[in-house]
Structures are given as C-alpha cells and as structure tokens.
PDB file of C-alpha atoms in Angstrom:
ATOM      1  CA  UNK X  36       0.000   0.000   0.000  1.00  0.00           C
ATOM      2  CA  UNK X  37       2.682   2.220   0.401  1.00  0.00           C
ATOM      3  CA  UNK X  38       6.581   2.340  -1.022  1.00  0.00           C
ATOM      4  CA  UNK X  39       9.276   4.706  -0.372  1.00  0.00           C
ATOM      5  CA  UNK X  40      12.383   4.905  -2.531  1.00  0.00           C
ATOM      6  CA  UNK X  41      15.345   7.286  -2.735  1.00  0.00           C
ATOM      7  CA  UNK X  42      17.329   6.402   0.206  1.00  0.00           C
ATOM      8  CA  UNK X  43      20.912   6.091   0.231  1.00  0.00           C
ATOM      9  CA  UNK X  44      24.537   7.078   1.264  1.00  0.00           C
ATOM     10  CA  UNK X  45      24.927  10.636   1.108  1.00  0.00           C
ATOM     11  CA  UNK X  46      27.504  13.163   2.436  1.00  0.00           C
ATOM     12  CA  UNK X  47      27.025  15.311   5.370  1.00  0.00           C
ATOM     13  CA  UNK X  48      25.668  18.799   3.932  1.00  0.00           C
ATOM     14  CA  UNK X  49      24.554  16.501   0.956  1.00  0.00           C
ATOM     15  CA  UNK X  50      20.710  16.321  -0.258  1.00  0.00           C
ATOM     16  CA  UNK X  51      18.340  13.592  -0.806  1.00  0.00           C
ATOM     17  CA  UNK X  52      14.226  13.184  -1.627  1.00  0.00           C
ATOM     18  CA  UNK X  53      12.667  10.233  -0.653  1.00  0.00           C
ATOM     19  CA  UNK X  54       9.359   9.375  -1.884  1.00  0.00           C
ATOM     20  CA  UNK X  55       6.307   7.175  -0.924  1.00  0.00           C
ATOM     21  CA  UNK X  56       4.273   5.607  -3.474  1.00  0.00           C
ATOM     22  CA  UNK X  57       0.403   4.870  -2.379  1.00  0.00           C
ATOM     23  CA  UNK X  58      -2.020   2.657  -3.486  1.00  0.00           C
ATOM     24  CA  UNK X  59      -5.105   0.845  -2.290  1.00  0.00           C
ATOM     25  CA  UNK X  60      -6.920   3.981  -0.622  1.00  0.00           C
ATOM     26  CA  UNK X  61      -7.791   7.159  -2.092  1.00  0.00           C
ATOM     27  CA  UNK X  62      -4.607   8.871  -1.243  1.00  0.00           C
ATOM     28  CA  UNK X  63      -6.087  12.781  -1.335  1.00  0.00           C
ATOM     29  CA  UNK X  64      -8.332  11.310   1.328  1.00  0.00           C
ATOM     30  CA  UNK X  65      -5.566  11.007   4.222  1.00  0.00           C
ATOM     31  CA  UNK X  66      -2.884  13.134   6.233  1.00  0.00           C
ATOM     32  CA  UNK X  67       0.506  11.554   5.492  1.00  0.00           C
ATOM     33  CA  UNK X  68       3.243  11.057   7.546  1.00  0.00           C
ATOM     34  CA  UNK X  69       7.319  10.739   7.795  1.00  0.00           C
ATOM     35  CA  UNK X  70       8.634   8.805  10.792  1.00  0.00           C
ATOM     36  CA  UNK X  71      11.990   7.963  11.025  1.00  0.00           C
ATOM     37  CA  UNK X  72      14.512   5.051  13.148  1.00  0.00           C
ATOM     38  CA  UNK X  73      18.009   5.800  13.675  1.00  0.00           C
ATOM     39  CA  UNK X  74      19.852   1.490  14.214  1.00  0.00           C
ATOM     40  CA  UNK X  75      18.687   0.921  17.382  1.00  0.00           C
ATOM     41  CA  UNK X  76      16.917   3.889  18.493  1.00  0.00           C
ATOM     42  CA  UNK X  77      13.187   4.757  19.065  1.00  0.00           C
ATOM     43  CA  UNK X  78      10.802   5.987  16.564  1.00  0.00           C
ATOM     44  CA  UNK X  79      10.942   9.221  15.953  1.00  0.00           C
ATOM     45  CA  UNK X  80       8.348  11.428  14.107  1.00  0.00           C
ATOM     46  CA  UNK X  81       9.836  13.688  11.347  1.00  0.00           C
ATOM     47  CA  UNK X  82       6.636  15.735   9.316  1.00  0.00           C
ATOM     48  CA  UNK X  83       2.972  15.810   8.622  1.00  0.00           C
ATOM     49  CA  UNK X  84       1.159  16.811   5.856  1.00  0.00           C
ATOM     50  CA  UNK X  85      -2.328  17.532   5.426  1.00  0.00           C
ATOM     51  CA  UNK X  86      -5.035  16.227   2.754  1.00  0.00           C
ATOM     52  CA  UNK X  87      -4.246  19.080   0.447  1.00  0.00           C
ATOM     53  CA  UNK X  88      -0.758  19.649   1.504  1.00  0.00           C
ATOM     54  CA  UNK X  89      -1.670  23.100   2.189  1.00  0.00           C
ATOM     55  CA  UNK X  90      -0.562  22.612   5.750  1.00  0.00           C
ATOM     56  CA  UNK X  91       2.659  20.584   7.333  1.00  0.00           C
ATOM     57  CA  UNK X  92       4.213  20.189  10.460  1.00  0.00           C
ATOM     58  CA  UNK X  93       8.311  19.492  11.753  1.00  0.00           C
ATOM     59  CA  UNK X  94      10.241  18.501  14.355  1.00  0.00           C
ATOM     60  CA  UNK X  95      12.800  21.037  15.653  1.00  0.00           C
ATOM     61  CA  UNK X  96      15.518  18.419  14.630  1.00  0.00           C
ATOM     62  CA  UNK X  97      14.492  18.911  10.409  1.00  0.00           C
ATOM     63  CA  UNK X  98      12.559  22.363  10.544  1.00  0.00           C
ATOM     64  CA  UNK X  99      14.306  24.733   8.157  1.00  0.00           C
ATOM     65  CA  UNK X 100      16.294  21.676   6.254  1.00  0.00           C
ATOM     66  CA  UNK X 101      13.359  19.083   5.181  1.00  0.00           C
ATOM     67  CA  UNK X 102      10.376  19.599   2.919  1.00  0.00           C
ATOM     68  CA  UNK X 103       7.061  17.429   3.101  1.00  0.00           C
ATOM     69  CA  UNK X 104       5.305  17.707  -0.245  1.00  0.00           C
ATOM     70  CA  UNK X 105       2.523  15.325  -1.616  1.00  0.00           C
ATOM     71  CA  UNK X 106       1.458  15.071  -5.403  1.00  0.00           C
ATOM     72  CA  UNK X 107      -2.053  13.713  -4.956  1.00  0.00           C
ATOM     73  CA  UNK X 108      -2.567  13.493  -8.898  1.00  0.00           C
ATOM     74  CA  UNK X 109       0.584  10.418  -8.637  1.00  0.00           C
ATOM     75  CA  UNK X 110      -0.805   9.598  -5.240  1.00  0.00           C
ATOM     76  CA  UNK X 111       2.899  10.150  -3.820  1.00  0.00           C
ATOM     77  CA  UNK X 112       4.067  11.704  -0.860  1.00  0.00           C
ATOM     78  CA  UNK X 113       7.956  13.040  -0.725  1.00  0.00           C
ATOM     79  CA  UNK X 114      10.096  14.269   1.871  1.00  0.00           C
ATOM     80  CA  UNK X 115      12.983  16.714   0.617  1.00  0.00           C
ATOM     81  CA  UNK X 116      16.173  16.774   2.404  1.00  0.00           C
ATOM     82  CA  UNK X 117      18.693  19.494   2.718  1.00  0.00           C
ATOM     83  CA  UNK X 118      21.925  19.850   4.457  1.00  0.00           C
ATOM     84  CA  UNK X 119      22.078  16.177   5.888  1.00  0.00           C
ATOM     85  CA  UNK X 120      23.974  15.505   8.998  1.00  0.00           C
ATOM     86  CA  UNK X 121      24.996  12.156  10.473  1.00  0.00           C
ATOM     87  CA  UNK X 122      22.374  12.495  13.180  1.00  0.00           C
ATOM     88  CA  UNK X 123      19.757  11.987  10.148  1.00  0.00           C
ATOM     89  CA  UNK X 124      21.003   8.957   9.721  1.00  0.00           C
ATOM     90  CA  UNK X 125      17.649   6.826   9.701  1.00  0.00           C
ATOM     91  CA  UNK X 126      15.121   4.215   8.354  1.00  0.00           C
ATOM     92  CA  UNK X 127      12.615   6.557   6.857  1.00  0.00           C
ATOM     93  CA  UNK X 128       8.492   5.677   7.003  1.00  0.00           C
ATOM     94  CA  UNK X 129       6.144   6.858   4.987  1.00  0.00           C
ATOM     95  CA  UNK X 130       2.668   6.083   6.919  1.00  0.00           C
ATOM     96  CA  UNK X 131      -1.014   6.495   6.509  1.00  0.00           C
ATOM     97  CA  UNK X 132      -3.327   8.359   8.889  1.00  0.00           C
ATOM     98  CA  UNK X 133      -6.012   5.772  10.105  1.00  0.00           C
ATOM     99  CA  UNK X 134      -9.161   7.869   9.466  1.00  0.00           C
ATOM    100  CA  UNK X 135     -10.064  10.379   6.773  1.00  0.00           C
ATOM    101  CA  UNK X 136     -12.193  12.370   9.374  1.00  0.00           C
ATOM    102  CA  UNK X 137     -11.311  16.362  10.182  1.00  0.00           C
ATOM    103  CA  UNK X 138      -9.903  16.189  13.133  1.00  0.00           C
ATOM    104  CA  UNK X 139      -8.921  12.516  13.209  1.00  0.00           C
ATOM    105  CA  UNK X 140      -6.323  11.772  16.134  1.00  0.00           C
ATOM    106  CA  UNK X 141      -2.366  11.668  15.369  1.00  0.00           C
ATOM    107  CA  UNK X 142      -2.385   7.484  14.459  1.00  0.00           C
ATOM    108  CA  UNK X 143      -1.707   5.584  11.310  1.00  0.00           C
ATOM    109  CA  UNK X 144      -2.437   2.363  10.327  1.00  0.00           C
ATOM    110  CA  UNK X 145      -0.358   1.494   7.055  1.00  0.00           C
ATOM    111  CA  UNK X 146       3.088   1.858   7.264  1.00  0.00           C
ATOM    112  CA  UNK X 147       5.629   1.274   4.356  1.00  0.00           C
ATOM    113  CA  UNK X 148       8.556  -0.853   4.054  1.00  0.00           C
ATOM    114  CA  UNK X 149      10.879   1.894   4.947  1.00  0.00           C
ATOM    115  CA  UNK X 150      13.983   3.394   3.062  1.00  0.00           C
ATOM    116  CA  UNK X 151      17.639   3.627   4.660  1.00  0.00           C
ATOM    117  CA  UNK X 152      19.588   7.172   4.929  1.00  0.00           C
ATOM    118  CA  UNK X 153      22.981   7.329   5.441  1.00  0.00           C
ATOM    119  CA  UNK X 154      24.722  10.185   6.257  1.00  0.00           C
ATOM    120  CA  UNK X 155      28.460   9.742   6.211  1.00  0.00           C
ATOM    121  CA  UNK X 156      31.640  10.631   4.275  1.00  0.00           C
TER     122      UNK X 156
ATOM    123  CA  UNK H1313      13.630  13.280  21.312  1.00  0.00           C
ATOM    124  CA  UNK H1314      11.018  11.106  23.098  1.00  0.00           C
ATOM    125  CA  UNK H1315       8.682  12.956  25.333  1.00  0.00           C
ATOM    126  CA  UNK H1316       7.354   9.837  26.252  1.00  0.00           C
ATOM    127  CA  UNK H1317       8.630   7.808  28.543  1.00  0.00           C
ATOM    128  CA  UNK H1318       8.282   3.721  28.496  1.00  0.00           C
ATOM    129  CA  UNK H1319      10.078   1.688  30.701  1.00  0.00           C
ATOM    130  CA  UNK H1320      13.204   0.524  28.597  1.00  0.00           C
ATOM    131  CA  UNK H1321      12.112  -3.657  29.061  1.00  0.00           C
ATOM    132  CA  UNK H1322      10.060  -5.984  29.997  1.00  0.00           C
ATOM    133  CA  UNK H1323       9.397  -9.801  30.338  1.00  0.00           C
ATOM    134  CA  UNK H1324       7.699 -12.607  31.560  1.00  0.00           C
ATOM    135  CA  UNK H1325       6.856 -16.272  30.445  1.00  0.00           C
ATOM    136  CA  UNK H1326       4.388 -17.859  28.294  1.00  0.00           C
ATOM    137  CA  UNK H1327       0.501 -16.873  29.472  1.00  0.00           C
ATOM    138  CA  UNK H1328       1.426 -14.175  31.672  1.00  0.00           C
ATOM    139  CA  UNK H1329       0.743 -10.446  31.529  1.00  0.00           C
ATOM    140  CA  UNK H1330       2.729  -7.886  30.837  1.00  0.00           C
ATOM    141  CA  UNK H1331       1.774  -4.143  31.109  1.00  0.00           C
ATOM    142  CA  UNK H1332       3.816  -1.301  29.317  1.00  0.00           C
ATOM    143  CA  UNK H1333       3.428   2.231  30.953  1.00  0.00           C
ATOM    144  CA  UNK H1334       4.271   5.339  28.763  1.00  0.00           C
ATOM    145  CA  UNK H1335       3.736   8.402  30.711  1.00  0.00           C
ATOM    146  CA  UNK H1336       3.561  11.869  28.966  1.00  0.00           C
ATOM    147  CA  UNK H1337       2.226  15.021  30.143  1.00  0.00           C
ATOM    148  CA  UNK H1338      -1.192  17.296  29.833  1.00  0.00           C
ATOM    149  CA  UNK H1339      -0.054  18.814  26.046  1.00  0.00           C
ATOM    150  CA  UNK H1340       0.109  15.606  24.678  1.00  0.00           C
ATOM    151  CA  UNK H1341      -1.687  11.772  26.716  1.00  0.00           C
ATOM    152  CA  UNK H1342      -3.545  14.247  28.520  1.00  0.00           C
ATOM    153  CA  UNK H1343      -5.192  16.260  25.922  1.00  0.00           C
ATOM    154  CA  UNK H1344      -5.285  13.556  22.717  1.00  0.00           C
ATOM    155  CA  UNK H1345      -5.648  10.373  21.640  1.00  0.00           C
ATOM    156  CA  UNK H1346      -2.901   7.297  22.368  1.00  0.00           C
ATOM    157  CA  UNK H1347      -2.077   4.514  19.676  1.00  0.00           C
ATOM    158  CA  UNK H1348       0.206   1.467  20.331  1.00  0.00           C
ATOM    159  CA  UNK H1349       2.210   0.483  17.561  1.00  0.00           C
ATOM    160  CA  UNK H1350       3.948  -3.090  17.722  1.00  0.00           C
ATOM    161  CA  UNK H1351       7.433  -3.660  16.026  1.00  0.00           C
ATOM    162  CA  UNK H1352       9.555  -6.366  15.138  1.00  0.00           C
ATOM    163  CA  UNK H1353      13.282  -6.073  14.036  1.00  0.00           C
ATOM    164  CA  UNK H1354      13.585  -4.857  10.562  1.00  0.00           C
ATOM    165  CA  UNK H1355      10.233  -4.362   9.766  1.00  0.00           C
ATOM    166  CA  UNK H1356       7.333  -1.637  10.082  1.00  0.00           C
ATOM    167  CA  UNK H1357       5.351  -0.636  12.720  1.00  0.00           C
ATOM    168  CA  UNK H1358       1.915  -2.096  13.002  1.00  0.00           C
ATOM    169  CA  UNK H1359      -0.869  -0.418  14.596  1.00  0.00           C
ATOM    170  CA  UNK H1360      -2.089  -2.367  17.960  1.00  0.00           C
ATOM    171  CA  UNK H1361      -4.711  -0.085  19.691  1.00  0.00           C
ATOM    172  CA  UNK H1362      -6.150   3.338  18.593  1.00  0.00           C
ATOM    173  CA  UNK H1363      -7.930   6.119  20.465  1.00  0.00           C
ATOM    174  CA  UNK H1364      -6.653   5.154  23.812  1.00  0.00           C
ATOM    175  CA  UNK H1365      -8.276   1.814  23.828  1.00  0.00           C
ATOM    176  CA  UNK H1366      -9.846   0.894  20.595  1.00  0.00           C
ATOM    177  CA  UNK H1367      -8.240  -2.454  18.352  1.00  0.00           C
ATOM    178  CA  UNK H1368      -8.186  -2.416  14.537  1.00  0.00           C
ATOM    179  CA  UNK H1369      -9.520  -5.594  13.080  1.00  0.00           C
ATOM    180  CA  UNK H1370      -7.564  -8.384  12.592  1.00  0.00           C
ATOM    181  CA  UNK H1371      -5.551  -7.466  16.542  1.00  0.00           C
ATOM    182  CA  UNK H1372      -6.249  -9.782  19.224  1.00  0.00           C
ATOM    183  CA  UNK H1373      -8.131  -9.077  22.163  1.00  0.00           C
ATOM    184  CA  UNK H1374      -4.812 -10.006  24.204  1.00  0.00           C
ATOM    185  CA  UNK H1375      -4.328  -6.675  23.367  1.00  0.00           C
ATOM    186  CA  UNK H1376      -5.652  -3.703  25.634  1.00  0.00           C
ATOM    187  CA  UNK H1377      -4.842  -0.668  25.983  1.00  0.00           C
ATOM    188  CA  UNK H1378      -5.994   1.931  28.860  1.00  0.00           C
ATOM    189  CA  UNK H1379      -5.085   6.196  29.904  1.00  0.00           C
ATOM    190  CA  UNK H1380      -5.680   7.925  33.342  1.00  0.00           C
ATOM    191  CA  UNK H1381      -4.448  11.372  33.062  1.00  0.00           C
ATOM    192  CA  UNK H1382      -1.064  11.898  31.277  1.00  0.00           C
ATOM    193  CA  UNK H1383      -0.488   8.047  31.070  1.00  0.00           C
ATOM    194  CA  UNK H1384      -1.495   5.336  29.205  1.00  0.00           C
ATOM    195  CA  UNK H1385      -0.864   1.623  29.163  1.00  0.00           C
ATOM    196  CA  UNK H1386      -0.670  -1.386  26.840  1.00  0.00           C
ATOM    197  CA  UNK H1387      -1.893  -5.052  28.645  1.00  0.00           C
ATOM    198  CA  UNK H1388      -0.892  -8.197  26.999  1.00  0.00           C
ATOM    199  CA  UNK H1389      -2.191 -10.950  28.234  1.00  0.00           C
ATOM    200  CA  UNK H1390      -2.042 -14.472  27.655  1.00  0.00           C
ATOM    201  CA  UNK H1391       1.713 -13.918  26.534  1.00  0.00           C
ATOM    202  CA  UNK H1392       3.196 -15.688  23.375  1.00  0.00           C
ATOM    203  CA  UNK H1393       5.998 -16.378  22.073  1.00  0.00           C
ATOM    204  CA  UNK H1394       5.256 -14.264  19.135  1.00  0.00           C
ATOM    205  CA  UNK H1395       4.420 -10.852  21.142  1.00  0.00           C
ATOM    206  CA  UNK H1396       8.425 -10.406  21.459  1.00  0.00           C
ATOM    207  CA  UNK H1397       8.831  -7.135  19.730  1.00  0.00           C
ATOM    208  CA  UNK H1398       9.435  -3.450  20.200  1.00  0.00           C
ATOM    209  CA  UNK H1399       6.139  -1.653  21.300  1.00  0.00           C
ATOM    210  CA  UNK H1400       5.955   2.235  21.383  1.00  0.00           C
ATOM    211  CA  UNK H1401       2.767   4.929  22.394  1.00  0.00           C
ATOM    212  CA  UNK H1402       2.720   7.701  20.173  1.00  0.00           C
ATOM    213  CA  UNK H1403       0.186  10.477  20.069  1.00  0.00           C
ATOM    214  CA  UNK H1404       0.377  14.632  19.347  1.00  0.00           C
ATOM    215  CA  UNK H1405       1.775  16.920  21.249  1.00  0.00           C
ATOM    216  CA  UNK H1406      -0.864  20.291  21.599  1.00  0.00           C
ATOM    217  CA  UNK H1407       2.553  22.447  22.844  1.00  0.00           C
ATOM    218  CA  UNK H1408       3.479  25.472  20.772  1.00  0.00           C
ATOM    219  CA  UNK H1409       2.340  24.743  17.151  1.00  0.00           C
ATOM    220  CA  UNK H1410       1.762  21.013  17.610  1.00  0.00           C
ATOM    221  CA  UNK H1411       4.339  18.222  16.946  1.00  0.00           C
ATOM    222  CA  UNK H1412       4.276  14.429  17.054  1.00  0.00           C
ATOM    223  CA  UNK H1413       5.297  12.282  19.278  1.00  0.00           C
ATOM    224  CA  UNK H1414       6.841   9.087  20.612  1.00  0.00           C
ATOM    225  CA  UNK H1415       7.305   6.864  23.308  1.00  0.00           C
ATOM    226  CA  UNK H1416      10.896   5.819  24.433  1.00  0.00           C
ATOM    227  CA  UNK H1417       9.920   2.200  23.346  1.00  0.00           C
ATOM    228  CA  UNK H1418       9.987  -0.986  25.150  1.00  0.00           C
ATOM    229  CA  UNK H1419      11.450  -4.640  24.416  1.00  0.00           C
ATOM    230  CA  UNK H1420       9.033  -6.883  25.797  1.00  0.00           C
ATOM    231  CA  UNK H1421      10.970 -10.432  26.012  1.00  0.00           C
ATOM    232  CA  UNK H1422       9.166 -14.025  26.243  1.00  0.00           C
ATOM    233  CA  UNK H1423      10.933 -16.272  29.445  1.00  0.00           C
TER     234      UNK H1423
END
C-alpha cells in the first residue's frame, strides 16, 4: 500500500528526496506522515502533511532543512532533504493516517517498508 | 527526542501479563488520543490499539490498551511467544504549534 524509494549514502551537507508511493486507498483522502529510526533507536516522528498539503508540520531536529510535499494526482508523498547531517542517519516511514475524518487523532495504520539514509563521508 | 517515557524492558513467560506504561504530560496523553504500535526487528510498525483503547480488526483481544491522566498503558495478556517485539505509544503533542510524538519504546521479552 505504500513504497518509499530514494534512500541512500549521502555526504554530510549533501541532499536527498525520498518518496512514498500509495495505493489501495484514495490517497487525497488522508494526512501523510514521515517517521523515522536511527539502528537501534526509538521511533521518531519527522513531518505531517495535510489532505491538500496546504498545511505541514516538523520537528525542531528537520525544521528549516526538510520539505514534506505530496502530489495527490501520482498519489505520492515526498520528503525533501537538505543539508544532511549524520544524526539523520535513519530508516525513513512513509505512513497512513487511520481515518479520513477532520480532526482525526495523530495514528496511522499502514506503514511502508521503509527506506535507509545514510549520512556519512 | 522522546517525550514519552516507556520503561526501557520488559518480560515474563508464556501466558502471563505484561503491562507497558508510557507516561507523557497534559499537552500531549492528557489532551489527545494514544495509539500502540507493535514492532519487530527490521520491519514496520503495526498499529495495535487506537484512540486510547480501541483495536483495529484483525488485533487480538490479548491486546488492551488503557489512559488515566497523562499516562497510558498497553496489557498483553495471555503472553506468546510471538508478542516479542518493540512496542511504542505515540500520540500529538498540543505544545506550541503542535508536533508528534513518541514513546521511548519498550522490548518486551518471552521467558
């Protein structure tokens, strides 16, 4: 139901987009989300992006270096990242909210497979 | 950073019951809703309860999940074998202009 691609090894200061392929559900229906897992850590939430994509939300850790767009005539979600430092070093999800309501609480309920980042010279 | 904090392990043998804590604060268990994700190694998260205490189809009702205040907690009972995995609350954060948030996680580990 959902795919992300573009991870890799990239230098610190280096840039990346990663994007998350939907299908299955009406994809302009549902928020989207990025959620990320450095080896061995915790989850970690990363962005949000609305139905429209007329609103988003960041951590502190990627505000001012990543981008959440979506492209809900490809039914893909992508997360642009600038000026990449070790510490983003991650699995990256892509997931689903788990209702289409307004107002829905912050859950999702289809995750994808994940794509690596590496940050490193 | 995790703002919410789950105790680091837990374990206990086949059948028993384990409970997972993760305690937050008034912008963020107290104030919205708590989901329970499951994890095992290398894969994806899986959603386990929703809305504090609600299961998505298809979850067992070994599952349970339960908030007073700014914490919430995850029951398993009748452990198995295959509940060892990584389990994490998550939920959003009302502070400032709203972020999400994580628990610390927990390893929960079959005797």
């Amino acid at each position: 139901h959902l795919l992300e691609s573009g991870g890799g090894l990239v230098q610190p200061g280096g840039s990346l987009r990663l994007s998350c392929a939907a299908s299955g559900f009406i994809f302009s229906d549902y928020v989207m989300t990025w959620v990320r897992q450095a080896p061995g850590e915790a989850l970690e939430w990363v962005s949000v992006i609305s139905y429209t994509g007329d609103s988003t939300y960041y951590a502190e850790s990627v505000k001012g270096r990543f981008t959440i767009f979506r492209d809900n005539s490809r039914d893909t979600l992508f997360l642009q990242m600038y000026s990449l430092r070790a510490e983003d070093t991650a699995t990256y999800f892509c997931a689903k909210k788990y209702c289409s309501a307004p107002g829905c609480p912050f859950g999702f309920d289809v995750w994808g497979q994940g794509t690596m980042v590496t940050v490193s010279s | 950073q995790s703002v919410l904090t789950q105790p680091p392990s837990m374990s206990a043998a086949p059948g028993q019951k384990v409970t997972i804590s993760c305690s937050g604060s008034s912008s963020n268990v107290g104030r919205n809703d708590v989901f329970w994700y499951q994890q095992f190694p290398g894969k994806a998260p899986q959603l386990l309860i929703y809305d504090d205490d609600k299961r998505p189809s298809g979850i067992a009702d070994r599952f349970s999940g339960s908030k007073s205040g700014t914490s919430a907690t995850l029951a398993i009972t009748g452990l198995q074998t295959g509940d060892e995995a990584d389990y994490y609350c998550g939920t959003w954060d009302s502070s400032l202009r709203g972020w999400g948030v994580f628990g610390t996680g927990t390893r929960v580990t079959v005797l």
